[in-house]
Amino acid sequence: MFGERTLYKLFFYSFAVLMFSYSAYLFVSNIDQLSVNREAVETRELTDVWDDERTVMNEFAGGFWKDAYFWKSLNLTLIITLITTLIVSLAGIPTAYALSRYKIPGKAIIEILFSSIMVLPASSVGLCLIVALNHGPLFELQKWMGFRFAHSIFPGMIIASIVLSFVFGVSAWKATFSSINPRFETVARSLGSSRWRAFRTITLPMSKGGLAAGIILAWTRTMAEFGAVLFFCGTFAELPASRFSDLVKFLKIDQADWLSVAVWSQIEYGNVEYGFALAYVLVIIGGFSVYLMHRIGAKGYIW
Amino acid sequence: MIFSIRSRGTWWPALCIITTLTAVSLYFLLIAGNWLYLGWDDTTYFFTNPRMWQRFWLTVWTSTVSSSIAMIVGIPTGYALSRFQFPCRHFFASVIDLPIVVSPAIIGAFLFGITTRFPFDWISDYYGIYIGRNVYGVLLVQFTVTAAFCARLMKASFDMIPPRFETVSRSLGASNFRTFFKVVLPMAKNGILASMIVVWARAAAEWEGLMLFVGATEGKTDIMPFAIYLDWNGGMMGWVTSMTIVCILMALTAMSAMRIIGGKSHVW
Amino acid sequence: MITKSLQYLLISFLLLTSSAYCSDKEMLFHAGVGQRSSLNEIKTVFEKRNPDIKVNFSYKGSGYFIADITRSRQGDLFMPGEEFYLLQAVERGFVNNYNPETDIPAYFVTVIITPKGNPANIKSIKDFARPGVRIGLGNPRSCAIGIWHQKTFKKAGIWDKVKENAVLSAKCIPELGNAAQHNAIDATIVWSTTAVLYLRDVDIVPIEQEYRGIIRLPVGVLKFARHNKEAEKLKQFILSEEGRTIFHKHAYTIDPTIATDKDGFCLDNKTDKDMEYLVNAAKAVKDSSLPLTDKFIGSLTGEVERQRKTIRAGN
């Protein structure tokens, strides 16, 4: 009754189902952390630093949708991610094009450098940034300019996010451009168009899917960034309102944190329900981007 | 010649190359700045210290063990995702990919929750061992992240192999399993080796999941990136910088090995 | 073919889990991040004496202790950064037989630290209220130092102005030390035991006696300890003379007769000597011509020697 083909399929399906259920169980089993239990309430009653926020914290998922801190953090994360993705696209697409088409001396070393940044621990990159920017000549430059890069929203967070998502975007776009035959461009140029026009009218439309996949990849990677932002920028939630400029207040991102950092800091404070609620928000956003990538049919793009 | 003056529109290649060189030099300065900060004398002191190599060896063996287990689970999963059509395929693949699109600190929070629930807490109480608090916690965190990564890489590798080879082999009389082990796997060999190296490098860089629940026993659970974090919290900048340099060298070595072994057959 | 690979899997799984059955007793010790260096030394000495007991540490910021212990119900010993957190645990019933008189192995003292060279010229607490000074404050919800920042500045009456000067809100005390080390802030207040880790890159300014705080560091055995006898043994070792000497070497204060008022601030000048030792040690690390005598730096000789070995801190 069970043919050999069925057995074969069952063998492979069982591994896939195993991984699926492990992943699903990881996320589903923690849902009960969202509900407030008696002990958590009692813990917060003991410390008197929670005076003004106790009513908000002691409900399901910490009542995060009512809290201004959550919306401001979401704002902050989305705005910084958008700006980062924009800058990475503008700088990364020419870089990827150069790496896939032109002969640059030491191209192999450049590619090895970029791919190893992808597998470095993210916090090491943040530490390298602090060492580079808070010591030596770059620090003098910052003192002369009057503001510091570290522990700031603009441009600190943007620098920290760009450093890591740039290499991911370049890797995806390079693969796209390499898969397009350069002959099309040569033909276009032999027919009289300039290089930029050939790129704009021939290569860009052909690689639209790959470019979109690279942009979504860079966006997802930036949203998932934690280590570099934590070490380079820290948290801003408890700083006084006078510390923030008017532009920041206008965009409603003052006294907010990067979402991944907010999850960690809320858990460290003991607000486990609130922290897990933020974590689930991030999981949903990330899951949605991954689903989108799969539907586009992006092949071979990995993080 | 790219920069021939007579052809029109040379600003586009110039822009591309300048962007590339700027980006490369910025990254290079970032990494070399570490070594400049440390200085030559300190480098020799820290690199000859046995504590450094204890951490290095711990990182190497935990990464190897967890990436091997992840490969064993990931290769069949990648094959299933790549070849078989079943309903809700994309949703299935998205859920399997979830542990890597979320920040690793959040995965650490979820894993901390799961070690206090069935079935882990039941095993922990029954056998009297701590599951999350020692080196097994490290292996668990590394496995979670690298298994998902591996499934993704394997799916991409198997996508590159046309299914025609399997059909031909089966039409010549080989059974399904024999086809898989004797035809598909050897063809994907380069991809598998390259993926193994990348997965290994990713496991060696995984530490934020350890922050919340696996403690920091000297020499037992602090793999290299975690030791960097702990020493950063202890103000020992010398250790931080030298261990960062070792991490960078490990990543560079792994990526060079991947290029030499994987060659053109890999999706990168 | 399949059965063979399944056999391999089974064997490797068994091999991996076999070491879980070894006869070593492993204890889990929850401690604050600031105690790491001294507790590592205590662990080495203790494990040498009792070869079949192993100690695993779990370092975290103070605010997370109760949440972790409540949810995981695991742990043998508990040493938070301040007595306040242990009293919380006692109220929740997690710690048995805690005696506030005898279960305090060491104390620490608050001290001001600034980046090397003291760029903002901070000499006393009142200087923190000067406009334009970049201050790092702790977050009272997650670390004990935050509560002490509030207490100290409220007592000096300058809390509002200091809050305006805050540039960094740290979740745990090492963040403050690192910010001072890397010139990201101009001044902050930390424990003396944290300040001693950064001697090479910071300058130390003792606080005036009326604003100097004494913090009690407690140790307790948790209710759900799996190895009760061994946990008690380790606790007794920490409270013994030898344990306290180890603490003293890392700039803790171990004199239990220091008088404090009800908020924890100093009432006499018994801690002045320790402060002098700390300031001298900071100078001695930077300038290697200064002598390393007991009269000059007390028992901090080990720390100074360790930090003199390299330009960037290490051990």
PDB file of N, CA, C and O in Angstrom, chain C residues 238-270:
ATOM      1  N   ILE C 238      31.947  32.422  51.151  1.00  0.00           N
ATOM      2  CA  ILE C 238      31.930  33.835  50.788  1.00  0.00           C
ATOM      3  C   ILE C 238      31.950  34.703  52.045  1.00  0.00           C
ATOM      4  O   ILE C 238      32.594  35.755  52.086  1.00  0.00           O
ATOM      5  N   LEU C 239      31.249  34.258  53.103  1.00  0.00           N
ATOM      6  CA  LEU C 239      31.172  35.085  54.303  1.00  0.00           C
ATOM      7  C   LEU C 239      32.403  34.939  55.195  1.00  0.00           C
ATOM      8  O   LEU C 239      32.535  35.658  56.167  1.00  0.00           O
ATOM      9  N   SER C 240      33.308  33.997  54.866  1.00  0.00           N
ATOM     10  CA  SER C 240      34.455  33.776  55.747  1.00  0.00           C
ATOM     11  C   SER C 240      35.498  34.863  55.539  1.00  0.00           C
ATOM     12  O   SER C 240      35.396  35.700  54.658  1.00  0.00           O
ATOM     13  N   GLU C 241      36.550  34.804  56.373  1.00  0.00           N
ATOM     14  CA  GLU C 241      37.620  35.795  56.297  1.00  0.00           C
ATOM     15  C   GLU C 241      38.267  35.790  54.921  1.00  0.00           C
ATOM     16  O   GLU C 241      38.566  36.838  54.349  1.00  0.00           O
ATOM     17  N   GLU C 242      38.486  34.559  54.421  1.00  0.00           N
ATOM     18  CA  GLU C 242      39.192  34.445  53.147  1.00  0.00           C
ATOM     19  C   GLU C 242      38.379  35.069  52.021  1.00  0.00           C
ATOM     20  O   GLU C 242      38.889  35.800  51.173  1.00  0.00           O
ATOM     21  N   GLY C 243      37.066  34.798  52.037  1.00  0.00           N
ATOM     22  CA  GLY C 243      36.218  35.373  51.001  1.00  0.00           C
ATOM     23  C   GLY C 243      36.242  36.884  51.058  1.00  0.00           C
ATOM     24  O   GLY C 243      36.329  37.578  50.051  1.00  0.00           O
ATOM     25  N   ARG C 244      36.157  37.412  52.298  1.00  0.00           N
ATOM     26  CA  ARG C 244      36.129  38.865  52.421  1.00  0.00           C
ATOM     27  C   ARG C 244      37.440  39.496  51.975  1.00  0.00           C
ATOM     28  O   ARG C 244      37.445  40.605  51.428  1.00  0.00           O
ATOM     29  N   THR C 245      38.569  38.777  52.208  1.00  0.00           N
ATOM     30  CA  THR C 245      39.843  39.328  51.732  1.00  0.00           C
ATOM     31  C   THR C 245      39.847  39.436  50.224  1.00  0.00           C
ATOM     32  O   THR C 245      40.337  40.420  49.660  1.00  0.00           O
ATOM     33  N   ILE C 246      39.286  38.415  49.564  1.00  0.00           N
ATOM     34  CA  ILE C 246      39.223  38.471  48.099  1.00  0.00           C
ATOM     35  C   ILE C 246      38.401  39.679  47.664  1.00  0.00           C
ATOM     36  O   ILE C 246      38.756  40.395  46.727  1.00  0.00           O
ATOM     37  N   PHE C 247      37.292  39.917  48.353  1.00  0.00           N
ATOM     38  CA  PHE C 247      36.485  41.083  48.000  1.00  0.00           C
ATOM     39  C   PHE C 247      37.269  42.372  48.196  1.00  0.00           C
ATOM     40  O   PHE C 247      37.196  43.291  47.398  1.00  0.00           O
ATOM     41  N   HIS C 248      38.034  42.436  49.309  1.00  0.00           N
ATOM     42  CA  HIS C 248      38.754  43.670  49.591  1.00  0.00           C
ATOM     43  C   HIS C 248      39.771  43.972  48.509  1.00  0.00           C
ATOM     44  O   HIS C 248      40.023  45.134  48.184  1.00  0.00           O
ATOM     45  N   LYS C 249      40.327  42.891  47.905  1.00  0.00           N
ATOM     46  CA  LYS C 249      41.324  43.120  46.861  1.00  0.00           C
ATOM     47  C   LYS C 249      40.711  43.775  45.640  1.00  0.00           C
ATOM     48  O   LYS C 249      41.422  44.348  44.828  1.00  0.00           O
ATOM     49  N   HIS C 250      39.391  43.646  45.485  1.00  0.00           N
ATOM     50  CA  HIS C 250      38.751  44.249  44.320  1.00  0.00           C
ATOM     51  C   HIS C 250      38.045  45.534  44.667  1.00  0.00           C
ATOM     52  O   HIS C 250      37.064  45.900  44.045  1.00  0.00           O
ATOM     53  N   ALA C 251      38.517  46.230  45.663  1.00  0.00           N
ATOM     54  CA  ALA C 251      38.036  47.561  46.051  1.00  0.00           C
ATOM     55  C   ALA C 251      36.668  47.541  46.706  1.00  0.00           C
ATOM     56  O   ALA C 251      35.959  48.522  46.669  1.00  0.00           O
ATOM     57  N   TYR C 252      36.271  46.420  47.320  1.00  0.00           N
ATOM     58  CA  TYR C 252      35.084  46.457  48.161  1.00  0.00           C
ATOM     59  C   TYR C 252      35.520  46.915  49.552  1.00  0.00           C
ATOM     60  O   TYR C 252      36.673  46.778  49.934  1.00  0.00           O
ATOM     61  N   THR C 253      34.575  47.422  50.309  1.00  0.00           N
ATOM     62  CA  THR C 253      34.857  47.780  51.700  1.00  0.00           C
ATOM     63  C   THR C 253      34.360  46.646  52.564  1.00  0.00           C
ATOM     64  O   THR C 253      33.275  46.129  52.355  1.00  0.00           O
ATOM     65  N   ILE C 254      35.161  46.222  53.548  1.00  0.00           N
ATOM     66  CA  ILE C 254      34.681  45.091  54.338  1.00  0.00           C
ATOM     67  C   ILE C 254      34.571  45.406  55.819  1.00  0.00           C
ATOM     68  O   ILE C 254      34.426  44.529  56.622  1.00  0.00           O
ATOM     69  N   ASP C 255      34.618  46.679  56.181  1.00  0.00           N
ATOM     70  CA  ASP C 255      34.518  47.017  57.586  1.00  0.00           C
ATOM     71  C   ASP C 255      33.047  47.113  57.972  1.00  0.00           C
ATOM     72  O   ASP C 255      32.350  48.015  57.539  1.00  0.00           O
ATOM     73  N   PRO C 256      32.521  46.201  58.788  1.00  0.00           N
ATOM     74  CA  PRO C 256      31.080  46.232  59.059  1.00  0.00           C
ATOM     75  C   PRO C 256      30.659  47.281  60.070  1.00  0.00           C
ATOM     76  O   PRO C 256      29.487  47.421  60.345  1.00  0.00           O
ATOM     77  N   THR C 257      31.623  48.029  60.629  1.00  0.00           N
ATOM     78  CA  THR C 257      31.222  48.963  61.668  1.00  0.00           C
ATOM     79  C   THR C 257      30.999  50.366  61.143  1.00  0.00           C
ATOM     80  O   THR C 257      30.962  51.317  61.885  1.00  0.00           O
ATOM     81  N   ILE C 258      30.875  50.504  59.820  1.00  0.00           N
ATOM     82  CA  ILE C 258      30.663  51.850  59.275  1.00  0.00           C
ATOM     83  C   ILE C 258      29.253  52.304  59.618  1.00  0.00           C
ATOM     84  O   ILE C 258      28.293  51.563  59.466  1.00  0.00           O
ATOM     85  N   ALA C 259      29.133  53.523  60.075  1.00  0.00           N
ATOM     86  CA  ALA C 259      27.829  54.048  60.466  1.00  0.00           C
ATOM     87  C   ALA C 259      27.159  54.702  59.259  1.00  0.00           C
ATOM     88  O   ALA C 259      27.786  55.446  58.513  1.00  0.00           O
ATOM     89  N   THR C 260      25.883  54.384  59.070  1.00  0.00           N
ATOM     90  CA  THR C 260      25.144  55.023  57.983  1.00  0.00           C
ATOM     91  C   THR C 260      23.818  55.536  58.515  1.00  0.00           C
ATOM     92  O   THR C 260      23.285  54.996  59.482  1.00  0.00           O
ATOM     93  N   ASP C 261      23.298  56.562  57.868  1.00  0.00           N
ATOM     94  CA  ASP C 261      21.976  57.035  58.278  1.00  0.00           C
ATOM     95  C   ASP C 261      20.919  56.180  57.591  1.00  0.00           C
ATOM     96  O   ASP C 261      21.235  55.235  56.888  1.00  0.00           O
ATOM     97  N   LYS C 262      19.658  56.529  57.771  1.00  0.00           N
ATOM     98  CA  LYS C 262      18.612  55.598  57.345  1.00  0.00           C
ATOM     99  C   LYS C 262      18.521  55.450  55.830  1.00  0.00           C
ATOM    100  O   LYS C 262      18.002  54.475  55.329  1.00  0.00           O
ATOM    101  N   ASP C 263      19.069  56.420  55.088  1.00  0.00           N
ATOM    102  CA  ASP C 263      19.051  56.286  53.630  1.00  0.00           C
ATOM    103  C   ASP C 263      20.267  55.564  53.093  1.00  0.00           C
ATOM    104  O   ASP C 263      20.332  55.262  51.918  1.00  0.00           O
ATOM    105  N   GLY C 264      21.253  55.353  53.937  1.00  0.00           N
ATOM    106  CA  GLY C 264      22.451  54.687  53.470  1.00  0.00           C
ATOM    107  C   GLY C 264      23.636  55.596  53.256  1.00  0.00           C
ATOM    108  O   GLY C 264      24.655  55.157  52.750  1.00  0.00           O
ATOM    109  N   PHE C 265      23.502  56.873  53.581  1.00  0.00           N
ATOM    110  CA  PHE C 265      24.648  57.759  53.385  1.00  0.00           C
ATOM    111  C   PHE C 265      25.602  57.669  54.570  1.00  0.00           C
ATOM    112  O   PHE C 265      25.211  57.351  55.671  1.00  0.00           O
ATOM    113  N   CYS C 266      26.861  57.982  54.291  1.00  0.00           N
ATOM    114  CA  CYS C 266      27.918  57.890  55.301  1.00  0.00           C
ATOM    115  C   CYS C 266      27.676  58.842  56.454  1.00  0.00           C
ATOM    116  O   CYS C 266      27.265  59.961  56.237  1.00  0.00           O
ATOM    117  N   LEU C 267      28.018  58.409  57.656  1.00  0.00           N
ATOM    118  CA  LEU C 267      27.942  59.339  58.778  1.00  0.00           C
ATOM    119  C   LEU C 267      29.318  59.664  59.341  1.00  0.00           C
ATOM    120  O   LEU C 267      29.465  60.591  60.097  1.00  0.00           O
ATOM    121  N   ASP C 268      30.320  58.864  59.012  1.00  0.00           N
ATOM    122  CA  ASP C 268      31.655  59.170  59.530  1.00  0.00           C
ATOM    123  C   ASP C 268      32.660  59.013  58.408  1.00  0.00           C
ATOM    124  O   ASP C 268      32.295  58.745  57.272  1.00  0.00           O
ATOM    125  N   ASN C 269      33.910  59.180  58.758  1.00  0.00           N
ATOM    126  CA  ASN C 269      34.910  59.200  57.703  1.00  0.00           C
ATOM    127  C   ASN C 269      35.712  57.909  57.643  1.00  0.00           C
ATOM    128  O   ASN C 269      36.872  57.913  57.284  1.00  0.00           O
ATOM    129  N   LYS C 270      35.077  56.766  57.985  1.00  0.00           N
ATOM    130  CA  LYS C 270      35.838  55.513  57.962  1.00  0.00           C
ATOM    131  C   LYS C 270      36.194  55.102  56.546  1.00  0.00           C
ATOM    132  O   LYS C 270      37.113  54.331  56.334  1.00  0.00           O
TER     133      LYS C 270
END
